[in-house]
Structure formats: C-alpha cells, structure tokens
Tab-separated table of C-alpha atoms in Angstrom:
chain	number	residue	atom	x	y	z
A	1	MET	CA	-0.182	-0.247	0.150
A	2	LYS	CA	2.772	2.455	0.770
A	3	ALA	CA	4.358	1.766	-2.062
A	4	LEU	CA	1.394	2.400	-4.515
A	5	VAL	CA	1.430	6.119	-2.786
A	6	CYS	CA	4.657	6.949	-3.319
A	7	ILE	CA	4.108	5.998	-6.793
A	8	LEU	CA	0.797	8.232	-7.037
A	9	LEU	CA	2.805	10.791	-5.290
A	10	LEU	CA	5.441	10.698	-8.129
A	11	LEU	CA	2.477	10.261	-10.639
A	12	GLU	CA	1.108	13.859	-9.389
A	13	THR	CA	4.920	15.786	-9.298
A	14	PHE	CA	5.147	14.743	-12.906
A	15	VAL	CA	2.018	15.615	-14.603
A	16	PHE	CA	1.961	19.041	-11.890
A	17	VAL	CA	5.885	20.074	-13.589
A	18	ALA	CA	4.854	18.734	-17.066
A	19	GLN	CA	1.735	20.943	-17.095
A	20	GLN	CA	3.491	23.991	-15.610
A	21	GLN	CA	6.660	23.480	-17.882
A	22	VAL	CA	3.691	23.977	-21.052
A	23	ASP	CA	2.150	26.899	-19.240
A	24	GLY	CA	4.995	28.532	-19.925
A	25	GLY	CA	8.090	26.422	-17.518
A	26	LEU	CA	8.950	26.872	-13.615
A	27	ASN	CA	12.990	27.242	-12.506
A	28	GLU	CA	13.920	24.575	-10.142
A	29	ASN	CA	13.112	26.717	-7.080
A	30	GLU	CA	9.063	26.656	-8.379
A	31	ILE	CA	9.341	23.398	-8.664
A	32	SER	CA	11.147	22.699	-5.515
A	33	GLN	CA	8.649	24.395	-3.630
A	34	GLN	CA	5.574	22.187	-5.730
A	35	ILE	CA	6.996	19.459	-4.303
A	36	SER	CA	7.529	20.696	-0.643
A	37	SER	CA	4.254	22.124	-1.348
A	38	GLU	CA	2.979	18.720	-2.933
A	39	ASP	CA	4.966	16.538	0.803
A	40	GLU	CA	3.513	19.164	3.192
A	41	ARG	CA	-0.962	18.557	2.005
A	42	GLN	CA	-0.060	14.870	1.983
A	43	ASN	CA	2.061	14.901	5.288
A	44	PRO	CA	0.309	18.286	7.802
A	45	PRO	CA	2.989	19.495	10.016
A	46	ARG	CA	5.284	17.114	12.123
A	47	THR	CA	8.719	17.759	13.802
A	48	ASP	CA	11.459	17.999	12.266
A	49	THR	CA	12.406	13.874	13.048
A	50	LEU	CA	9.276	12.854	12.052
A	51	ARG	CA	9.453	14.309	8.327
A	52	ALA	CA	13.261	13.087	8.091
A	53	GLU	CA	11.624	9.770	8.697
A	54	ALA	CA	8.687	9.625	6.518
A	55	SER	CA	10.489	10.912	3.650
A	56	THR	CA	13.749	8.089	4.464
A	57	ASP	CA	10.269	5.558	4.566
A	58	SER	CA	9.281	6.641	1.368
A	59	GLN	CA	11.964	6.968	-0.539
A	60	GLN	CA	13.242	3.099	0.740
A	61	TYR	CA	9.044	2.083	-0.464
A	62	CYS	CA	9.001	3.886	-3.615
A	63	ASN	CA	12.133	2.219	-4.035
A	64	LEU	CA	11.003	-0.912	-3.050
A	65	GLY	CA	7.759	-1.055	-4.738
A	66	ILE	CA	9.091	-0.324	-8.222
A	67	PRO	CA	10.651	-2.651	-9.005
A	68	ASP	CA	8.449	-5.526	-7.655
A	69	ILE	CA	5.158	-3.858	-9.374
A	70	HIS	CA	7.776	-4.437	-13.133
A	71	ALA	CA	8.319	-8.119	-12.525
A	72	ALA	CA	4.633	-8.577	-11.469
A	73	LEU	CA	3.763	-6.899	-14.691
A	74	ARG	CA	6.438	-9.233	-16.464
A	75	GLU	CA	4.768	-12.229	-14.812
A	76	LEU	CA	1.476	-11.314	-15.613
A	77	THR	CA	2.478	-11.276	-18.865
A	78	ALA	CA	3.630	-13.811	-19.145
A	79	THR	CA	0.758	-15.644	-17.470
A	80	VAL	CA	-1.075	-14.073	-19.905
A	81	THR	CA	0.682	-15.078	-23.478
A	82	GLU	CA	0.425	-18.550	-22.310
A	83	GLN	CA	-2.981	-18.341	-21.370
A	84	LYS	CA	-3.650	-17.192	-24.694
A	85	ALA	CA	-1.270	-20.373	-26.468
A	86	ASN	CA	-3.949	-22.569	-24.263
A	87	ILE	CA	-6.623	-20.486	-26.022
A	88	ARG	CA	-5.425	-21.107	-28.922
A	89	GLU	CA	-4.550	-24.910	-28.286
A	90	LEU	CA	-8.105	-25.332	-26.801
A	91	THR	CA	-9.609	-23.625	-29.374
A	92	THR	CA	-8.017	-25.603	-31.823
A	93	THR	CA	-9.253	-28.956	-30.269
A	94	VAL	CA	-12.613	-27.910	-29.920
A	95	THR	CA	-11.978	-27.259	-33.639
A	96	GLU	CA	-11.614	-30.342	-34.128
A	97	GLN	CA	-14.559	-32.482	-32.076
A	98	LYS	CA	-16.815	-30.236	-33.688
A	99	GLY	CA	-15.251	-32.044	-36.695
A	100	ASN	CA	-15.565	-34.694	-35.260
A	101	ILE	CA	-19.114	-34.413	-33.811
A	102	ARG	CA	-20.291	-33.651	-37.760
A	103	GLU	CA	-18.661	-36.807	-39.078
A	104	LEU	CA	-20.106	-38.915	-35.852
A	105	THR	CA	-23.500	-36.954	-36.745
A	106	THR	CA	-23.076	-38.221	-40.131
A	107	THR	CA	-22.412	-41.205	-38.939
A	108	VAL	CA	-25.569	-41.715	-37.216
A	109	THR	CA	-27.379	-40.518	-39.845
A	110	GLU	CA	-26.679	-43.419	-41.858
A	111	GLN	CA	-26.792	-45.541	-39.758
A	112	LYS	CA	-30.118	-44.464	-38.725
A	113	GLU	CA	-31.696	-45.295	-42.533
A	114	ASN	CA	-29.670	-48.529	-42.753
A	115	ILE	CA	-31.495	-49.494	-39.437
A	116	ARG	CA	-34.898	-48.325	-41.323
A	117	ALA	CA	-34.253	-49.867	-44.786
A	118	LEU	CA	-32.899	-53.365	-42.525
A	119	GLU	CA	-36.271	-52.990	-40.727
A	120	THR	CA	-38.691	-52.942	-43.736
A	121	GLN	CA	-36.432	-55.687	-45.229
A	122	LEU	CA	-37.729	-57.452	-41.578
A	123	ARG	CA	-40.538	-55.991	-42.191
A	124	GLU	CA	-41.180	-57.655	-45.351
A	125	GLN	CA	-39.690	-60.782	-45.316
A	126	GLN	CA	-41.957	-61.256	-41.566
A	127	THR	CA	-44.719	-60.323	-44.087
A	128	PHE	CA	-43.510	-63.554	-46.691
A	129	ILE	CA	-42.964	-65.796	-44.156
A	130	LEU	CA	-46.164	-65.482	-42.513
A	131	ASP	CA	-48.290	-65.295	-46.198
A	132	GLU	CA	-45.788	-68.646	-46.750
A	133	LEU	CA	-46.925	-70.444	-43.607
A	134	LYS	CA	-50.215	-69.773	-44.083
A	135	LYS	CA	-50.288	-71.576	-47.171
A	136	LYS	CA	-48.348	-74.400	-45.620
A	137	ASN	CA	-50.695	-74.647	-42.925
A	138	ASP	CA	-53.876	-74.218	-45.684
A	139	GLU	CA	-51.767	-77.003	-47.783
A	140	ILE	CA	-51.707	-79.109	-44.169
A	141	SER	CA	-55.234	-78.912	-43.853
A	142	ASN	CA	-56.353	-79.512	-47.108
A	143	LEU	CA	-54.020	-82.543	-46.712
A	144	THR	CA	-55.638	-83.729	-43.510
A	145	LEU	CA	-58.966	-83.325	-44.181
A	146	SER	CA	-57.784	-85.119	-47.375
A	147	LYS	CA	-56.315	-87.950	-45.617
A	148	VAL	CA	-58.703	-87.697	-42.881
A	149	GLU	CA	-61.245	-88.490	-45.633
A	150	GLU	CA	-58.596	-91.277	-47.836
A	151	LEU	CA	-58.456	-92.911	-44.187
A	152	ARG	CA	-62.085	-93.188	-43.852
A	153	LYS	CA	-62.505	-94.462	-46.465
A	154	GLU	CA	-59.704	-96.967	-46.230
A	155	ASN	CA	-61.407	-97.886	-42.505
A	156	ARG	CA	-65.232	-98.433	-43.965
A	157	GLU	CA	-63.284	-100.150	-46.948
A	158	ARG	CA	-61.884	-102.359	-43.695
A	159	GLU	CA	-64.977	-102.655	-42.188
A	160	ILE	CA	-65.859	-106.234	-42.824
A	161	ALA	CA	-67.450	-109.083	-40.891
A	162	PHE	CA	-70.423	-110.665	-41.062
A	163	SER	CA	-72.327	-113.442	-39.800
A	164	ALA	CA	-75.817	-115.865	-40.634
A	165	GLY	CA	-78.322	-118.295	-39.318
A	166	LEU	CA	-78.891	-121.373	-41.985
A	167	MET	CA	-82.770	-120.616	-41.735
A	168	GLN	CA	-84.805	-117.242	-42.236
A	169	SER	CA	-87.981	-118.217	-40.163
A	170	GLY	CA	-89.412	-121.705	-39.244
A	171	SER	CA	-87.340	-125.152	-38.063
A	172	GLY	CA	-86.118	-128.416	-39.641
A	173	HIS	CA	-83.576	-130.592	-41.326
A	174	VAL	CA	-81.561	-129.542	-44.698
A	175	GLY	CA	-80.617	-133.489	-46.141
A	176	PRO	CA	-79.273	-135.757	-46.990
A	177	PHE	CA	-78.746	-135.102	-50.491
A	178	THR	CA	-76.827	-137.547	-52.631
A	179	THR	CA	-74.298	-134.667	-53.419
A	180	GLU	CA	-72.769	-131.967	-51.584
A	181	ILE	CA	-74.236	-128.716	-51.897
A	182	THR	CA	-73.549	-125.304	-50.707
A	183	LEU	CA	-75.756	-123.997	-48.040
A	184	THR	CA	-77.190	-120.765	-48.136
A	185	TYR	CA	-77.266	-118.870	-44.885
A	186	ARG	CA	-80.319	-116.902	-45.574
A	187	LYS	CA	-80.890	-115.284	-42.033
A	188	VAL	CA	-78.431	-112.852	-41.514
A	189	LEU	CA	-77.323	-111.487	-38.524
A	190	THR	CA	-74.509	-108.689	-39.541
A	191	ASN	CA	-72.537	-107.680	-42.359
A	192	ILE	CA	-70.463	-105.076	-42.541
A	193	GLY	CA	-69.190	-103.686	-45.689
A	194	ASN	CA	-71.933	-106.381	-47.858
A	195	ALA	CA	-69.967	-109.009	-48.723
A	196	TYR	CA	-71.353	-111.495	-48.162
A	197	ASN	CA	-74.477	-112.623	-50.499
A	198	PRO	CA	-77.686	-114.867	-48.312
A	199	VAL	CA	-78.626	-115.623	-52.050
A	200	THR	CA	-75.799	-117.551	-52.743
A	201	GLY	CA	-74.019	-118.296	-49.358
A	202	ILE	CA	-71.198	-117.365	-50.635
A	203	PHE	CA	-68.634	-114.595	-49.218
A	204	THR	CA	-66.750	-112.220	-51.867
A	205	ALA	CA	-63.259	-110.658	-50.663
A	206	PRO	CA	-63.614	-106.837	-51.516
A	207	LEU	CA	-59.844	-106.034	-49.766
A	208	LYS	CA	-56.581	-108.368	-49.676
A	209	GLY	CA	-55.876	-109.035	-46.408
A	210	ALA	CA	-56.324	-112.089	-43.623
A	211	TYR	CA	-60.020	-113.056	-42.877
A	212	MET	CA	-60.935	-115.134	-40.464
A	213	PHE	CA	-63.744	-117.909	-40.990
A	214	ARG	CA	-66.362	-119.956	-38.508
A	215	VAL	CA	-68.867	-122.511	-38.698
A	216	SER	CA	-70.903	-123.901	-36.145
A	217	ILE	CA	-73.254	-127.380	-37.147
A	218	TYR	CA	-76.517	-128.575	-35.107
A	219	SER	CA	-78.535	-131.971	-36.151
A	220	ASN	CA	-80.128	-135.395	-34.410
A	221	GLY	CA	-78.740	-138.075	-33.982
A	222	GLY	CA	-78.607	-141.257	-36.508
A	223	THR	CA	-77.529	-139.536	-39.348
A	224	PRO	CA	-73.878	-137.607	-39.358
A	225	ALA	CA	-73.522	-134.057	-39.606
A	226	THR	CA	-70.317	-133.099	-41.788
A	227	VAL	CA	-69.850	-129.186	-43.752
A	228	SER	CA	-66.653	-128.367	-45.243
A	229	ILE	CA	-65.046	-124.449	-45.563
A	230	PHE	CA	-63.860	-124.227	-48.837
A	231	LYS	CA	-62.351	-121.132	-50.357
A	232	ASN	CA	-61.972	-120.798	-54.206
A	233	GLY	CA	-63.675	-124.351	-54.421
A	234	GLU	CA	-60.838	-125.535	-52.831
A	235	HIS	CA	-61.346	-127.700	-49.447
A	236	MET	CA	-59.915	-126.294	-45.816
A	237	VAL	CA	-61.602	-127.391	-42.786
A	238	VAL	CA	-64.467	-129.686	-41.713
A	239	ALA	CA	-66.651	-129.406	-38.502
A	240	HIS	CA	-68.266	-132.825	-38.376
A	241	ASP	CA	-70.126	-135.272	-35.706
A	242	VAL	CA	-71.691	-138.508	-35.409
A	243	GLN	CA	-73.050	-139.876	-33.284
A	244	ALA	CA	-76.072	-143.117	-32.719
A	245	GLN	CA	-78.763	-141.408	-30.747
A	246	ASP	CA	-78.979	-137.468	-28.554
A	247	ARG	CA	-78.248	-134.548	-30.342
A	248	LEU	CA	-74.834	-133.824	-32.936
A	249	ASN	CA	-72.868	-130.023	-32.822
A	250	SER	CA	-69.209	-128.988	-33.852
A	251	SER	CA	-67.816	-126.219	-35.245
A	252	ASN	CA	-64.136	-125.561	-36.916
A	253	GLY	CA	-62.835	-121.711	-38.081
A	254	VAL	CA	-59.586	-120.973	-40.099
A	255	VAL	CA	-57.675	-117.719	-40.960
A	256	LEU	CA	-57.337	-117.265	-44.703
A	257	LEU	CA	-55.522	-114.773	-47.256
A	258	LEU	CA	-57.806	-113.969	-49.823
A	259	GLU	CA	-57.077	-111.553	-52.458
A	260	VAL	CA	-59.310	-109.217	-53.831
A	261	GLY	CA	-62.821	-110.810	-55.798
A	262	ASP	CA	-61.855	-114.055	-54.000
A	263	VAL	CA	-64.785	-116.753	-52.011
A	264	VAL	CA	-65.840	-118.830	-48.919
A	265	TYR	CA	-68.135	-120.723	-48.979
A	266	VAL	CA	-69.877	-124.020	-46.600
A	267	ARG	CA	-70.768	-127.243	-48.568
A	268	LEU	CA	-72.648	-129.752	-46.492
A	269	TRP	CA	-71.933	-133.785	-47.620
A	270	SER	CA	-73.520	-135.775	-49.061
A	271	GLY	CA	-75.587	-138.060	-46.832
A	272	ASN	CA	-75.585	-135.952	-43.932
A	273	ARG	CA	-77.930	-133.845	-42.636
A	274	ILE	CA	-78.244	-130.816	-40.264
A	275	TYR	CA	-81.091	-129.165	-38.182
A	276	ASP	CA	-82.207	-125.639	-37.629
A	277	ASN	CA	-84.480	-123.545	-35.985
A	278	GLN	CA	-85.986	-120.074	-34.671
A	279	ASN	CA	-81.606	-120.517	-32.147
A	280	ASN	CA	-79.703	-120.246	-35.457
A	281	LEU	CA	-77.759	-123.635	-34.163
A	282	ASN	CA	-76.363	-123.392	-37.432
A	283	THR	CA	-74.137	-120.191	-38.295
A	284	PHE	CA	-71.505	-119.158	-40.376
A	285	SER	CA	-69.231	-116.251	-39.662
A	286	GLY	CA	-66.189	-114.126	-40.754
A	287	PHE	CA	-64.176	-110.877	-40.847
A	288	LEU	CA	-61.466	-109.009	-41.893
A	289	LEU	CA	-58.876	-108.860	-39.478
A	290	PHE	CA	-55.829	-106.768	-41.105
A	291	PRO	CA	-55.626	-105.775	-44.442
A	292	LEU	CA	-51.838	-106.736	-46.864
A	293	ARG	CA	-50.768	-105.050	-49.885
C-alpha cells in the first residue's frame, strides 16, 4: 500500500511539472517549492525528526515497490501469453471436436437410415414368411382333411364282417342229399361291408387281407353232420359229428389269406344232414383281421 502511495505522489508531481512547462515553464526553485507544497499537503506539519523518517521511508518504499511492480507485470504478461497459447490450443481442439461431432452425426444418420432399411426388409420378410406359413397351413389342413377322408374311406373299406344263420324262419332238417351242396345261410345277423351274399351263401373278398372264418353245426343223432369251408373251390377245414342217438354239434374255424375277388363258402357233405330252428343252431361267420398290400 505504501508503495502505491509513493507511486501516486510521483505521478502527481510529474503531471504538475509537465503542466507548468506547457503553461510557461517553472524554474527549479518553483519545482522544489511545488514538491514541498505537495509533501506538506500529503504529510501535515510534524516535527523535523518525524518528517525526516517519513521521507526516508517513502524513498525506501518507492525504491522497493517499483521493481516489484515491474516483476509482477512481467509475470502477468508471461501468464497472459501462456493463457493465450492455451486458448489457441483449446480453440483448435474444439474445432477438431466439432469436426468429429459432425462426422459422428453423419455416421449416426447413415446408421439410422440403415436401421430403417433393415426394419423395412424385416417387415417384408416377416410378411412373406407369414404368408408362406399360411399357405403351408392351408395345404396341410387340406392335405389333412383329404388324408382323414382317405383314412376314413380305407377304414370303411376295412370294416368287413358278417354272421348268418341257416334258416330265415321256421325249423327243420337240411339233407341228406346224394351230392354236396352249398349251404345258403339266409338269416343275416351282421353284414358290414356287404361282402356276404345270403342268396348264394358266398362271401366275396373286397380287399386283400387276412380273414377269419368260422362255422358251427347242429343236428339229431342217427345221421352224421359234416360241413366243409371252401376257398375258391378248394377244401379248407371240416366240422363233423356223428352220434347214434342224442344231439350232434361241432364247429371249426380258419384264417385265410384272400385276394380281391376270392370266394369262401360252406358245403354240406352228401349223405349228411343238419337241423336248425329260430335259435340259429347253424351259423357261418367271417371278418377281416387286417389288410395286406
């Protein structure tokens, strides 16, 4: 603070001297008086000892303050110069970052466009896949319905079974005859698939496969009772019983492999007889076990 006061005093004296020189000039005595007047104005009258000490102190502070101010100014100048350099570097860095930001902005814009294109392509592919799936589902549905109907038809074709009794009504003996005859079982109990003909007594195979056939007979004693199952005119199995008295009964069965159109029937042997009534004592039955390819 004292150094600043000293500087201000020196500046005021310098300004006053310059002004007087402009106005007409001052001699050395007037300058000395002016300086003394300024000194008295700034320092009220004191004792000679105090005035001498103050003058000495002022000179010391002035001598000490001015170099310090120059050093401080040099330091400030150096600092300002360094800050300017830093500011230039920061400006350059900011400019580079702005350029980078512009490049990133452009890249982000391109990526957004790519993403929109991919989203559009994905939606198109999704629509295509859904359409194809719908077509396939429709095809499968139609195929399934067609296959189900085909299987139903095959199952209906495989539903082959029959059973029939000898007499439609009444009771009585059949035979004996001098030759074999084909028995006609007229009382149809079951005829699924209509493969059995009650008029001729013949079963005709509508499907290639394995079939089960069975025949049962009943009669009275004294005359034998014998029947045979035939396939296409070929003798397969026999059901036979003979008793001098009392009732006669027998049965037999066979599994036959038939082609489409093969025929199966029952024949009564010559010299034999059977008896039947409303109880269906004599029957001829058959059914498909499973089809064959």
